[in-house]
PDB file of C-alpha atoms in Angstrom:
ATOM      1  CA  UNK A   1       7.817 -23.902 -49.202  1.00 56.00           C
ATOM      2  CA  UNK A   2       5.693 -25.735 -52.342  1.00 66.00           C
ATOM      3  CA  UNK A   3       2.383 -24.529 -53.059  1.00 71.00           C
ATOM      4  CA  UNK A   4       1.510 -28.402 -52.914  1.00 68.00           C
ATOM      5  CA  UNK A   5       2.927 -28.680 -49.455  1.00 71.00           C
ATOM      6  CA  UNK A   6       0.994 -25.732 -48.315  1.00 73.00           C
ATOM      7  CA  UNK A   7      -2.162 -26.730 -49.611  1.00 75.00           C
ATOM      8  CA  UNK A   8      -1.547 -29.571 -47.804  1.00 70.00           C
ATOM      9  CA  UNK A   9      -1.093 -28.197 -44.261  1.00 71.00           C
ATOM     10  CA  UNK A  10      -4.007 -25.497 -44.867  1.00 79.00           C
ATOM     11  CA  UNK A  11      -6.532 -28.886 -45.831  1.00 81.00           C
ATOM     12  CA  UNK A  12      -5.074 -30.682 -42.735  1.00 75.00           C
ATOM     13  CA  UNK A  13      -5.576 -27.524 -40.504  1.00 71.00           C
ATOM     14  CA  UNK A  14      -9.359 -26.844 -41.619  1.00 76.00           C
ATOM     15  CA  UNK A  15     -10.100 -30.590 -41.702  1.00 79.00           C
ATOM     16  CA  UNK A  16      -9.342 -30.437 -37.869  1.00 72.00           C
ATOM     17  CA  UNK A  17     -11.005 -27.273 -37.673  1.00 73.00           C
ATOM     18  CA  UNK A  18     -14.272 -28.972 -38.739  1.00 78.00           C
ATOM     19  CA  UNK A  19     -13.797 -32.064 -37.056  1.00 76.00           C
ATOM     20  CA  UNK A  20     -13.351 -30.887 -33.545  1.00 74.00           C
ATOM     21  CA  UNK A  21     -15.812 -28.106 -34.234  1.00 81.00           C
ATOM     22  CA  UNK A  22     -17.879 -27.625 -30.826  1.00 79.00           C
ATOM     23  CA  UNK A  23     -14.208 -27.058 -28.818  1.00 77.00           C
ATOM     24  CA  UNK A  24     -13.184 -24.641 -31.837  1.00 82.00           C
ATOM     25  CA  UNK A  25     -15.681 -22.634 -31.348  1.00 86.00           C
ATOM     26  CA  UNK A  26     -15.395 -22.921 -27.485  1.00 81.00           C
ATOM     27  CA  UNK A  27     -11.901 -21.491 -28.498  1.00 81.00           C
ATOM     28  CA  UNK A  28     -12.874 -18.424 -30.834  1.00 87.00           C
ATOM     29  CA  UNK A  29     -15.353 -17.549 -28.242  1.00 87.00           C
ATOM     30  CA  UNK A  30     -12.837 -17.092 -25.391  1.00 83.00           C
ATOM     31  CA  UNK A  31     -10.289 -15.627 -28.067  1.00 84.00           C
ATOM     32  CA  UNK A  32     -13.078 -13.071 -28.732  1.00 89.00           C
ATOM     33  CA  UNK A  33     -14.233 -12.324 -25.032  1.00 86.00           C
ATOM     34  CA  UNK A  34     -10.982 -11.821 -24.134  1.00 82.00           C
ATOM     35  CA  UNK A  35      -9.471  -9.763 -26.577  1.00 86.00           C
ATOM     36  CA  UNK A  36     -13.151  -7.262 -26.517  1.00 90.00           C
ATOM     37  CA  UNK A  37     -12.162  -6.958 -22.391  1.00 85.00           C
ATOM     38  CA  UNK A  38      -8.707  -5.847 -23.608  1.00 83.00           C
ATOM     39  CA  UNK A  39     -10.134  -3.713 -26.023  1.00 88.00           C
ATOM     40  CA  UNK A  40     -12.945  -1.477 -23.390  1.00 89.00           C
ATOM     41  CA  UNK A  41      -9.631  -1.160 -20.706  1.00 83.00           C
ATOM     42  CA  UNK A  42      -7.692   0.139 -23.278  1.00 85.00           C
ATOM     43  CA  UNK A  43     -10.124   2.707 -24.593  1.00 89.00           C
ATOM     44  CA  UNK A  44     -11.512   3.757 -21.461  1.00 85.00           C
ATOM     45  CA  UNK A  45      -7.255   4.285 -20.466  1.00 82.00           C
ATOM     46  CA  UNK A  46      -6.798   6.307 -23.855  1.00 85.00           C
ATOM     47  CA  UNK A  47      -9.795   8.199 -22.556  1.00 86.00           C
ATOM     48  CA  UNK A  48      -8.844   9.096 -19.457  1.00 82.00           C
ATOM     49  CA  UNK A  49      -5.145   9.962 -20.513  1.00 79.00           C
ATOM     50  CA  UNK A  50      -6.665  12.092 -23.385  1.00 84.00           C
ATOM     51  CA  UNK A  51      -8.883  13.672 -21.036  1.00 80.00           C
ATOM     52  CA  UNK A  52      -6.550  14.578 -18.445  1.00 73.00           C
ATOM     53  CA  UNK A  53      -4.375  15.938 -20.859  1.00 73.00           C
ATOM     54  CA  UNK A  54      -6.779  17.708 -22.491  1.00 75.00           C
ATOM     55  CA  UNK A  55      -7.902  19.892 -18.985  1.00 70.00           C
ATOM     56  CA  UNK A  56      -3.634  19.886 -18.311  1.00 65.00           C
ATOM     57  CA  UNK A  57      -3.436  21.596 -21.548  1.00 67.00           C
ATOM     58  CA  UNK A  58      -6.324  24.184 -20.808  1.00 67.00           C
ATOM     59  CA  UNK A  59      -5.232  24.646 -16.918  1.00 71.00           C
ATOM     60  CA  UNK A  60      -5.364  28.290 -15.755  1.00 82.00           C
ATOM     61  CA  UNK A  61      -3.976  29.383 -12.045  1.00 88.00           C
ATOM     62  CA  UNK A  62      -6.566  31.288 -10.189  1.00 90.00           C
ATOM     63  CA  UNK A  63      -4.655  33.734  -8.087  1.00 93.00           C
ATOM     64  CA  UNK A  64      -6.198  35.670  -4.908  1.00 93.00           C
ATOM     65  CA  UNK A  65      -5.394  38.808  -3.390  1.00 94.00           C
ATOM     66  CA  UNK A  66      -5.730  39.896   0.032  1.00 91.00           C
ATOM     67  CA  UNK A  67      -8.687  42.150   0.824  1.00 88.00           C
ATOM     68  CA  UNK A  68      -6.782  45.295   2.396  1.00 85.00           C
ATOM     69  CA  UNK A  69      -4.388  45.743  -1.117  1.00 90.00           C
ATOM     70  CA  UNK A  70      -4.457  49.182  -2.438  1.00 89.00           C
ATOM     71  CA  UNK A  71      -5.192  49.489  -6.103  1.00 89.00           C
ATOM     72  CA  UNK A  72      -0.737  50.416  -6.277  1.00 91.00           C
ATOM     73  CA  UNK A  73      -0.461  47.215  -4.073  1.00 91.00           C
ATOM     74  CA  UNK A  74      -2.755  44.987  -6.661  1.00 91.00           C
ATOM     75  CA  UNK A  75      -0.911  46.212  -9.776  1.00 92.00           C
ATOM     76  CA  UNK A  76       2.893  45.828  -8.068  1.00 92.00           C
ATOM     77  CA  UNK A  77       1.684  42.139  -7.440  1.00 93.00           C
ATOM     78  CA  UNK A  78       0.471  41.746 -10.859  1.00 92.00           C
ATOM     79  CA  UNK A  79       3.689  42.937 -12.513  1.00 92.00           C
ATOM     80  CA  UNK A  80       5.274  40.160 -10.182  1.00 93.00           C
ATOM     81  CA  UNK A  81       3.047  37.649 -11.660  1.00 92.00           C
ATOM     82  CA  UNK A  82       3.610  38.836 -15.184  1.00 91.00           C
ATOM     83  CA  UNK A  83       7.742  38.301 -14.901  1.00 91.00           C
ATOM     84  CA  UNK A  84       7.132  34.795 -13.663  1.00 91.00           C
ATOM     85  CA  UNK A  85       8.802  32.368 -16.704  1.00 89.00           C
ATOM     86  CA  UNK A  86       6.479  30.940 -19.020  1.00 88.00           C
ATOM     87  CA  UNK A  87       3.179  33.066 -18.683  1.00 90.00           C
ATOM     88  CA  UNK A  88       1.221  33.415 -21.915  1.00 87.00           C
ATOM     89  CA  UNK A  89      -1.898  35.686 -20.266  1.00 89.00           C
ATOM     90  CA  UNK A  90      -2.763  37.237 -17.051  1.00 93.00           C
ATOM     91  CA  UNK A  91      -6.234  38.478 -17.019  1.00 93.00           C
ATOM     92  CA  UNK A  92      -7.473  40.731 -13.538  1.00 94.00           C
ATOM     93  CA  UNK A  93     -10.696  40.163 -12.484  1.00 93.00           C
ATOM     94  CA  UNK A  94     -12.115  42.926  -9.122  1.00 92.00           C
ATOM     95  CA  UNK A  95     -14.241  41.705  -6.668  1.00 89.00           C
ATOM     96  CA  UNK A  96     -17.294  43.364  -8.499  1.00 89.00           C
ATOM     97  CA  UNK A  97     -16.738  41.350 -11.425  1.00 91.00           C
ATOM     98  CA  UNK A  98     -16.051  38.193  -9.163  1.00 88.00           C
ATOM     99  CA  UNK A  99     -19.631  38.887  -7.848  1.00 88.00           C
ATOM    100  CA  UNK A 100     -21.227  39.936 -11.221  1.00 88.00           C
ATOM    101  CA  UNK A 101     -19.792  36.234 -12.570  1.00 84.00           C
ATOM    102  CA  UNK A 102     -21.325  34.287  -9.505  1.00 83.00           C
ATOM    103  CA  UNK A 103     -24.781  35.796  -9.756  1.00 79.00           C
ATOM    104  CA  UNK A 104     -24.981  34.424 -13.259  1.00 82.00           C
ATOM    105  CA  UNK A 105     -23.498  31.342 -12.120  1.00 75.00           C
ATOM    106  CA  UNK A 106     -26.166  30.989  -9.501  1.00 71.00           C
ATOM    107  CA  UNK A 107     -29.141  32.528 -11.213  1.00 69.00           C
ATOM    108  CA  UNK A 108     -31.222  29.739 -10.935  1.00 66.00           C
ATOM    109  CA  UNK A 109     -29.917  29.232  -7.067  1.00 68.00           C
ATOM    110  CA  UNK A 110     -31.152  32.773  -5.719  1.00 66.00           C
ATOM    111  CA  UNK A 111     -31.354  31.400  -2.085  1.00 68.00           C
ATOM    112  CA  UNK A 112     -27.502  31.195  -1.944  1.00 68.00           C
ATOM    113  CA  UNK A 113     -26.901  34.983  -3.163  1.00 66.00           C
ATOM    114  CA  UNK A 114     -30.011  35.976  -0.938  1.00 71.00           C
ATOM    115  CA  UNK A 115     -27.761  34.586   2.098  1.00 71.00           C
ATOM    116  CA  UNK A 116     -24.663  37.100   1.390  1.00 73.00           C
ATOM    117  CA  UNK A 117     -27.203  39.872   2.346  1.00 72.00           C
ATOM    118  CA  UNK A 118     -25.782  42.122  -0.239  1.00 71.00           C
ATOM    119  CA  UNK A 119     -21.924  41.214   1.361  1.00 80.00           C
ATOM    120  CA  UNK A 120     -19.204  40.457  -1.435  1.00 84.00           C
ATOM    121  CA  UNK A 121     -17.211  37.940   0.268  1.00 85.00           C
ATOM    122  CA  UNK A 122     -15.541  37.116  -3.233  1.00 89.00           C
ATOM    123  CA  UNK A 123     -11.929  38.735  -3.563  1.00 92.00           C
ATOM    124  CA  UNK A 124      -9.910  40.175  -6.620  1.00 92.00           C
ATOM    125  CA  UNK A 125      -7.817  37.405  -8.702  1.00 94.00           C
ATOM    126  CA  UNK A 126      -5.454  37.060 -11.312  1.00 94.00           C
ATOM    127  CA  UNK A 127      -6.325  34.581 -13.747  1.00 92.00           C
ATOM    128  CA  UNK A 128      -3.019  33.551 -15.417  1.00 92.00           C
ATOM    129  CA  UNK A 129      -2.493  31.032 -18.416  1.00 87.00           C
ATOM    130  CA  UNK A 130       0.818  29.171 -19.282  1.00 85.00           C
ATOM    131  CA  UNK A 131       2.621  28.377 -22.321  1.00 83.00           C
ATOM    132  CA  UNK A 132       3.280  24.992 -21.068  1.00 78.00           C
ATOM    133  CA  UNK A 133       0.958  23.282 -18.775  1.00 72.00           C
ATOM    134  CA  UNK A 134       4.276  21.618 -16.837  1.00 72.00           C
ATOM    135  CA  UNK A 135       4.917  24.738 -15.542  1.00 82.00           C
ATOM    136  CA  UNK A 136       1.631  25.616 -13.574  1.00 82.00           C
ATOM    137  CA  UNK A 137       3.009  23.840 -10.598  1.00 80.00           C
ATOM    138  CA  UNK A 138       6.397  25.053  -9.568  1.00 85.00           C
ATOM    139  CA  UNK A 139       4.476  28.976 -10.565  1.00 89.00           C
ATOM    140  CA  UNK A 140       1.966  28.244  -7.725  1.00 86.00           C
ATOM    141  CA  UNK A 141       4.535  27.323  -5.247  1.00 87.00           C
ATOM    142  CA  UNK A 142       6.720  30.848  -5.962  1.00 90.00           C
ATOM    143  CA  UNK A 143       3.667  33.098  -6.270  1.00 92.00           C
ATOM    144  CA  UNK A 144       2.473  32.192  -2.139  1.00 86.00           C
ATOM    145  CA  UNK A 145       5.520  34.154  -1.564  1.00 88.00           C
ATOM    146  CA  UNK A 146       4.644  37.117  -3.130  1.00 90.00           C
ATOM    147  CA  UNK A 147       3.273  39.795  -1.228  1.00 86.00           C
ATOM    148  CA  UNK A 148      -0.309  40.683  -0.916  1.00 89.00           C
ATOM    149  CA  UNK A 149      -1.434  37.169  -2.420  1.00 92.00           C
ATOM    150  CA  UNK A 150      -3.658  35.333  -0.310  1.00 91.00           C
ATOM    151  CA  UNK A 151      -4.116  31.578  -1.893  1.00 90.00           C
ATOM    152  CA  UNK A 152      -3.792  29.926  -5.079  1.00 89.00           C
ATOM    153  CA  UNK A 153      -5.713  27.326  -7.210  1.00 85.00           C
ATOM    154  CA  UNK A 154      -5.600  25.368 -10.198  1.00 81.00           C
ATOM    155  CA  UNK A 155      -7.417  22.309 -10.952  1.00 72.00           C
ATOM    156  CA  UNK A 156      -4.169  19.852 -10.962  1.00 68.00           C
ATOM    157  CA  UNK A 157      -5.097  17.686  -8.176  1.00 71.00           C
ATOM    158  CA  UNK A 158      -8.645  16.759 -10.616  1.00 73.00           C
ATOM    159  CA  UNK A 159      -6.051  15.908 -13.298  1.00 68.00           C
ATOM    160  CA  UNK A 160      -3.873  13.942 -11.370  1.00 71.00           C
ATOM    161  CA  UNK A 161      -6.730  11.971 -10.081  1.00 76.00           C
ATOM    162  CA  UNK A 162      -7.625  11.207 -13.759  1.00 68.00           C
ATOM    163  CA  UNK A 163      -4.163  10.055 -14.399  1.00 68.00           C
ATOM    164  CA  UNK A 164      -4.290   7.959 -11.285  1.00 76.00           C
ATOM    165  CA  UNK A 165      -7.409   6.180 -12.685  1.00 77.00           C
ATOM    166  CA  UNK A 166      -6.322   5.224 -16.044  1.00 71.00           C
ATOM    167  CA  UNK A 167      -3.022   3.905 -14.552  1.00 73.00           C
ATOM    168  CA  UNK A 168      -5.153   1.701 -12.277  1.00 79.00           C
ATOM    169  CA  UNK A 169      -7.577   0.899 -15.453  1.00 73.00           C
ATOM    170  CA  UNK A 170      -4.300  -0.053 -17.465  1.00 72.00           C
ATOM    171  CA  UNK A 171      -2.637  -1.942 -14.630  1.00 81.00           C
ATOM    172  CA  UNK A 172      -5.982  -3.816 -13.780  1.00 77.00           C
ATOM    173  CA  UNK A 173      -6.549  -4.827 -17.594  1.00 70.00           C
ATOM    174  CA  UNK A 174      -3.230  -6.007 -18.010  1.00 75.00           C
ATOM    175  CA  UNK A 175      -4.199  -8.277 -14.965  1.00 81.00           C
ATOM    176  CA  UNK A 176      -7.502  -9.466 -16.380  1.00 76.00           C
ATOM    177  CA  UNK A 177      -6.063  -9.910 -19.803  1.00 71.00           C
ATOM    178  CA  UNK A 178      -3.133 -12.322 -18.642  1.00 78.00           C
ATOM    179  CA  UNK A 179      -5.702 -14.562 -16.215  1.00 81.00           C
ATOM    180  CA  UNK A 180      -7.828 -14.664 -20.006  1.00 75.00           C
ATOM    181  CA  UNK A 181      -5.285 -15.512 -22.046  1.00 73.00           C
ATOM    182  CA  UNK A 182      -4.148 -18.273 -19.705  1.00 80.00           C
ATOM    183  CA  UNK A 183      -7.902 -19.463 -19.922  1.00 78.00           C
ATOM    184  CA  UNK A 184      -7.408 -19.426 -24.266  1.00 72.00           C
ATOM    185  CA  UNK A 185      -4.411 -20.900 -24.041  1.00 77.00           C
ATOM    186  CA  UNK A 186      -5.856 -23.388 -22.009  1.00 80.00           C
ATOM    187  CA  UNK A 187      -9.094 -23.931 -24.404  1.00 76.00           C
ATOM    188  CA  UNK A 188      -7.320 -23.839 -27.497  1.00 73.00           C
ATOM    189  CA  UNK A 189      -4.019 -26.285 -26.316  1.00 75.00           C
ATOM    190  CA  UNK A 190      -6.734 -29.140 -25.501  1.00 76.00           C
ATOM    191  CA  UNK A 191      -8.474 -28.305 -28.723  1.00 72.00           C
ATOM    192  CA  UNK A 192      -5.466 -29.539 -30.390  1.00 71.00           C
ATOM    193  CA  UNK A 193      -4.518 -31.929 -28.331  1.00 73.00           C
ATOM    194  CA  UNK A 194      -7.764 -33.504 -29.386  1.00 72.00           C
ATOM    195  CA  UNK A 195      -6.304 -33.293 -33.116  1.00 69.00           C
ATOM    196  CA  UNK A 196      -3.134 -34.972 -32.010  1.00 70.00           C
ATOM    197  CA  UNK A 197      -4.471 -37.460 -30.038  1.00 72.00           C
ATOM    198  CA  UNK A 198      -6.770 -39.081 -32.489  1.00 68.00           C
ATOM    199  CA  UNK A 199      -3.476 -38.611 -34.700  1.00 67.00           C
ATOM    200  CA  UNK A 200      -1.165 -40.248 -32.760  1.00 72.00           C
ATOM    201  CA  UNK A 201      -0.486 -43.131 -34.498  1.00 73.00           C
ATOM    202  CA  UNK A 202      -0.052 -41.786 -37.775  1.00 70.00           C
ATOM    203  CA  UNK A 203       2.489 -38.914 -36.066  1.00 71.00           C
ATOM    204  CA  UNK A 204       4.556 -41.950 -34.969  1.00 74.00           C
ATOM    205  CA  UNK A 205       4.650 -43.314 -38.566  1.00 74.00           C
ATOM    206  CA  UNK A 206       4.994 -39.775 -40.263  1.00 74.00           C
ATOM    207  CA  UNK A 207       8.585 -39.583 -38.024  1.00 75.00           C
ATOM    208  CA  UNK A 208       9.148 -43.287 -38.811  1.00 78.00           C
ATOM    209  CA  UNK A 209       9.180 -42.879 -42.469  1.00 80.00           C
ATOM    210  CA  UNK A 210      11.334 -39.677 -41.662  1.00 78.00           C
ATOM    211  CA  UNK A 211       8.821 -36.563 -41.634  1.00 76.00           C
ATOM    212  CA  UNK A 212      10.384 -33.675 -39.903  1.00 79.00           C
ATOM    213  CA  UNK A 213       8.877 -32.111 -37.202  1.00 78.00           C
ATOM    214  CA  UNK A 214       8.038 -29.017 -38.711  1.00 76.00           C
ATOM    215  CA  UNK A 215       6.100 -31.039 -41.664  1.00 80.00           C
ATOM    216  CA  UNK A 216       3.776 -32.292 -38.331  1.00 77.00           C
ATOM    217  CA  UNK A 217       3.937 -29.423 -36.646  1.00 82.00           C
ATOM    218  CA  UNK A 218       2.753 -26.837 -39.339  1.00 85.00           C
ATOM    219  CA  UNK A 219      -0.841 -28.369 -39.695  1.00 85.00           C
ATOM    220  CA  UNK A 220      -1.488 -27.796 -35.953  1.00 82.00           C
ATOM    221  CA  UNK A 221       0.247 -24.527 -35.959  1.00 85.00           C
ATOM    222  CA  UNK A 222      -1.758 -23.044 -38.808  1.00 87.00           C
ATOM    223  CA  UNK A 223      -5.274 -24.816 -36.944  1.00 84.00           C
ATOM    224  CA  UNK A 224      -4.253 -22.586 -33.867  1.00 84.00           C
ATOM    225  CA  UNK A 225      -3.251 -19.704 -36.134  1.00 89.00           C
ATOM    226  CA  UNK A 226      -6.723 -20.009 -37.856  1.00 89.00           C
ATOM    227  CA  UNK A 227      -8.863 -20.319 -34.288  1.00 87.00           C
ATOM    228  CA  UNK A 228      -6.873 -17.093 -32.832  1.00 88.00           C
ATOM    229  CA  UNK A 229      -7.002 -15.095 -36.039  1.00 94.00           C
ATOM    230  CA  UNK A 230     -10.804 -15.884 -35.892  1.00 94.00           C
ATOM    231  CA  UNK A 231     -11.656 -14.652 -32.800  1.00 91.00           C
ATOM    232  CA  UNK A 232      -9.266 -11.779 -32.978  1.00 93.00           C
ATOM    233  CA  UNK A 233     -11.325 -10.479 -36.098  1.00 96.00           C
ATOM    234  CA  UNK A 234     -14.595 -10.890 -33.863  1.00 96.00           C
ATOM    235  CA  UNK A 235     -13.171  -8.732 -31.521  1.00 94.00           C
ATOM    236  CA  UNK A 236     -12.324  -6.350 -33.628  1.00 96.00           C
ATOM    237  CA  UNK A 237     -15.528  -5.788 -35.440  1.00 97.00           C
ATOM    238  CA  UNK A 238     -17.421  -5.593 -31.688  1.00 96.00           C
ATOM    239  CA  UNK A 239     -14.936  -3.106 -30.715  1.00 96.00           C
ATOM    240  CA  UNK A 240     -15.383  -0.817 -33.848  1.00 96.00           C
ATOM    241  CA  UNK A 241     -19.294  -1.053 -33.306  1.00 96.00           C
ATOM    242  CA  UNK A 242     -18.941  -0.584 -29.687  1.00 96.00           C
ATOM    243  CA  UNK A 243     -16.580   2.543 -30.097  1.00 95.00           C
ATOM    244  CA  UNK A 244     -18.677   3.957 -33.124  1.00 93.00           C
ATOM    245  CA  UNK A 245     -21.876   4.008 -30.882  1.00 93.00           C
ATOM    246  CA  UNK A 246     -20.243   5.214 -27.718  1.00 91.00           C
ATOM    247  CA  UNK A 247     -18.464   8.245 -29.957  1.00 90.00           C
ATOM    248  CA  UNK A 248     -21.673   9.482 -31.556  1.00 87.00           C
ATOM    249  CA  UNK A 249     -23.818   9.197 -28.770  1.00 88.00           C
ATOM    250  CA  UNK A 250     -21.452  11.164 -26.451  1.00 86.00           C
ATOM    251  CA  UNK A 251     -21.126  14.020 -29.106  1.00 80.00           C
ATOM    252  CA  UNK A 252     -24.867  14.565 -29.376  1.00 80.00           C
ATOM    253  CA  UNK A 253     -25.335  14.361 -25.403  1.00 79.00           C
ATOM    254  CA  UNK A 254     -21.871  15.846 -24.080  1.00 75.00           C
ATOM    255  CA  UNK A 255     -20.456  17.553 -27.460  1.00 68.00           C
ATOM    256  CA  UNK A 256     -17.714  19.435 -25.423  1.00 68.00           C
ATOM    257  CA  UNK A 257     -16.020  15.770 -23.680  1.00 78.00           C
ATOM    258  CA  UNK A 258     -12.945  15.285 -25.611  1.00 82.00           C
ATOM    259  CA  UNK A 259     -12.543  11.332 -26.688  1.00 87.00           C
ATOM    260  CA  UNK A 260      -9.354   9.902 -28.871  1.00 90.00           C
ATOM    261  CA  UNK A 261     -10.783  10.170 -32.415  1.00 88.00           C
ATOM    262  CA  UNK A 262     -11.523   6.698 -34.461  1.00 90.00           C
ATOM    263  CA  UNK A 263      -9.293   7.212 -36.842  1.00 87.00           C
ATOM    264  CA  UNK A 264      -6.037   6.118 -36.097  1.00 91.00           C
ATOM    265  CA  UNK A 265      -6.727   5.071 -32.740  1.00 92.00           C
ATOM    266  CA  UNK A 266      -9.045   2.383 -33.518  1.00 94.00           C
ATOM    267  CA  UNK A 267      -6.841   1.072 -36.392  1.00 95.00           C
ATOM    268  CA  UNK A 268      -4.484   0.628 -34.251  1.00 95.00           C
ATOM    269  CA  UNK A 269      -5.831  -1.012 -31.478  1.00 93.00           C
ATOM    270  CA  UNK A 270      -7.450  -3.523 -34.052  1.00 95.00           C
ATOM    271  CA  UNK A 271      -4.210  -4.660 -35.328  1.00 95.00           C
ATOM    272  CA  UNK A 272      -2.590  -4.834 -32.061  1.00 92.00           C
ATOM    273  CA  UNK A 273      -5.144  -7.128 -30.473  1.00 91.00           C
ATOM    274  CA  UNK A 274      -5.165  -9.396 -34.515  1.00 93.00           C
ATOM    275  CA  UNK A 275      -1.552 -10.094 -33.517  1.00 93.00           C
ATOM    276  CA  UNK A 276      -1.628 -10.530 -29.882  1.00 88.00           C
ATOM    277  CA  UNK A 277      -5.097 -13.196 -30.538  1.00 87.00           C
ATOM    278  CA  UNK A 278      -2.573 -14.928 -33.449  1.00 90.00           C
ATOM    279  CA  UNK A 279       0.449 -15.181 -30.650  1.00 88.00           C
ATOM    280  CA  UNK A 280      -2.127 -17.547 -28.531  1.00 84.00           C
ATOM    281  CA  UNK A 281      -3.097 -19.233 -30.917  1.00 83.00           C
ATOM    282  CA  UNK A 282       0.286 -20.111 -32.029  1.00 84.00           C
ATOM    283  CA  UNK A 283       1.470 -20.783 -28.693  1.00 83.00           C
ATOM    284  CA  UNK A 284      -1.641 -22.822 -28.309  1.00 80.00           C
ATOM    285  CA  UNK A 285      -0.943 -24.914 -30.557  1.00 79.00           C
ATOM    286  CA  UNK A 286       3.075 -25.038 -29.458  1.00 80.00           C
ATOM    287  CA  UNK A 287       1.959 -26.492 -26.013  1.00 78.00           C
ATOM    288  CA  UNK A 288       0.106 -28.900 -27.025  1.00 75.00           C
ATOM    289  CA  UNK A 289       2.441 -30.609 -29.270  1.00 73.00           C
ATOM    290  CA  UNK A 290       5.044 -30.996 -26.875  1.00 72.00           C
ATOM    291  CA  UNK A 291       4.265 -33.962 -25.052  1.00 65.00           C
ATOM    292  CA  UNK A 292       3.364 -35.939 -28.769  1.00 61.00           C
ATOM    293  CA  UNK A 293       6.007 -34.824 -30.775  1.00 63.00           C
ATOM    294  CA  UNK A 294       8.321 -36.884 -28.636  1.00 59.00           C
ATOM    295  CA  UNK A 295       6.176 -40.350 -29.820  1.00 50.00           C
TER     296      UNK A 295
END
C-alpha cells in the first residue's frame, strides 16, 4: 500500500471522526465501560483462582485420635500415617498442647474456657503436610480406616468453594461482556453508518469510476479501528489505576492476602482487552457497510 494512499484513508477516517463527533464519543464511552467491566471480572477471577490455590498449596490434614489410645496405640497409628504416599511432615500434637493452643487462641474470650470447667474436651492429632496438595484428598479417605483415628479435616471444601466462585465470576462476565459488546457494536455500526450515509452518493460514483471495495472500505474500517482502539486505551489506563490502588491498599490493611502481582498480569490483561476493543471496532465498522457497499 502507498504512503499517499494511506494518508489518504487515515485523513478520511479522522475527518469522520470529527464530523460525527457526539456519536464517536458515545462509542469510545461504551468501548471503555465495557472493556473496564471485563477488566474487574477478570481480576477478581485471577484473584480468587490465585487465592484458592494459594490455601491448596498450604493445606495441612488435621488428623484425630480416639480418646482411649494408649501412648503404643498413638505411635502404631502415626507410623501408619507416615507410610501413606506423598507425606512431606507429620507433626503430633497431645491433648495438653491442643488445650495450651486454644487458651491462647481464646485469651481475649475467657468465658468460653471458663465453661470447660477445667475439662479438656480437645483430643490428640496428627498434623500432616503433603508434597502435593492433589493428594490431601484420596489420604483423608484411607486414613478413616486406620485404627484408633477418630475424624479427619482439612480445609478443601473452603477451597473448593473459592473455585466455585471464580468459575461463576468468569462465567457471569463472559455473559455481561457479550450483552456489552453487542451494545458497542451496536453504537459504533450506526456511527458509521452515519459516515456512509451522508456518503452515499459519492460511494456510488467511487464504484462507478471503478474504486474497489477495499479502497471504500478502508476509510471506515480504520474510523472503527480508531474509535475501538480509543476506548480500549481508556480502559486500560482505569484498570491499571484501579488495580494499583486496590494492591497497595490491601497490603497495608491485609499484608498476608495473596493477590496476582501487577507485573505480568496486568500487562497482559491490557493487551488482551486493546485487541478484543480493536475486533469491535473493526467488526463495527464491517456491519455497517454491508447494506451500502451493494449501491
Amino acid at each position: 500500500m502507498k504512503i499517499r494512499t494511506m494518508n489518504y484513508y487515515m485523513s478520511e477516517a479522522f475527518k469522520s471522526f470529527w464530523r460525527n463527533s457526539f456519536m464517536s464519543i458515545a462509542s469510545i464511552a461504551t468501548v471503555a465501560l465495557a472493556l473496564f467491566i471485563l477488566g474487574l471480572f477478570s481480576m477478581l477471577a485471577a484473584n480468587l483462582d490465585y487465592f484458592a490455590n494459594n490455601l491448596e498449596n498450604q493445606v495441612q490434614l488435621s488428623v484425630y485420635l480416639k480418646d482411649d489410645l494408649t501412648t503404643d496405640e498413638v505411635m502404631a497409628t502415626g507410623r501408619q500415617l507416615k507410610e501413606l504416599p506423598d507425606v512431606k511432615e507429620l507433626t503430633f500434637t497431645n491433648k495438653d498442647q491442643a488445650m495450651e493452643k486454644m487458651k491462647e487462641r481464646m485469651k481475649d474470650q475467657p468465658g468460653i474456657l471458663d465453661a470447660l470447667d477445667g475439662k479438656n474436651p480437645l483430643p490428640a492429632s496428627y498434623e500432616i503436610t503433603f508434597n502435593r496438595p492433589e493428594s490431601v484428598k484420596a489420604a483423608a479417605a484411607e486414613i478413616k480406616s486406620i485404627k484408633g483415628v477418630e475424624s479427619t479435616h482439612y480445609g478443601q471444601d473452603i477451597i473448593e468453594q473459592l473455585f466455585k466462585i471464580a468459575n461463576i465470576i468468569r462465567w457471569g462476565g463472559i455473559v455481561l461482556i457479550v450483552f456489552l459488546a453487542f451494545a458497542t457494536l451496536f453504537i459504533i455500526s450506526n456511527t458509521i453508518r452515519l459516515t456512509v450515509f451522508a456518503r452515499r452518493k459519492e460511494i456510488g460514483i467511487m464504484k462507478y469510476v471503478g474504486a474497489t471495495n477495499w479502497f471504500i472500505r478502508w476509510p471506515f474500517l480504520l474510523e472503527g479501528l480508531i474509535l475501538g482502539f480509543i476506548g480500549g486505551i481508556i480502559a486500560d489506563l482505569a484498570l491499571f489505576q484501579f488495580y494499583r490502588f486496590v494492591t497497595v491498599s490491601i497490603h497495608e490493611s491485609l499484608a498476608f492476602l495473596p493477590l496476582v502481582g501487577f507485573f505480568p498480569f496486568m500487562y497482559q490483561l491490557a493487551g488482551g482487552l486493546l485487541v478484543i476493543s480493536m475486533i469491535i471496532g473493526a467488526m463495527g465498522s464491517t456491519i455497517s457497510l454491508k447494506r451500502y457497499m451493494k449501491v
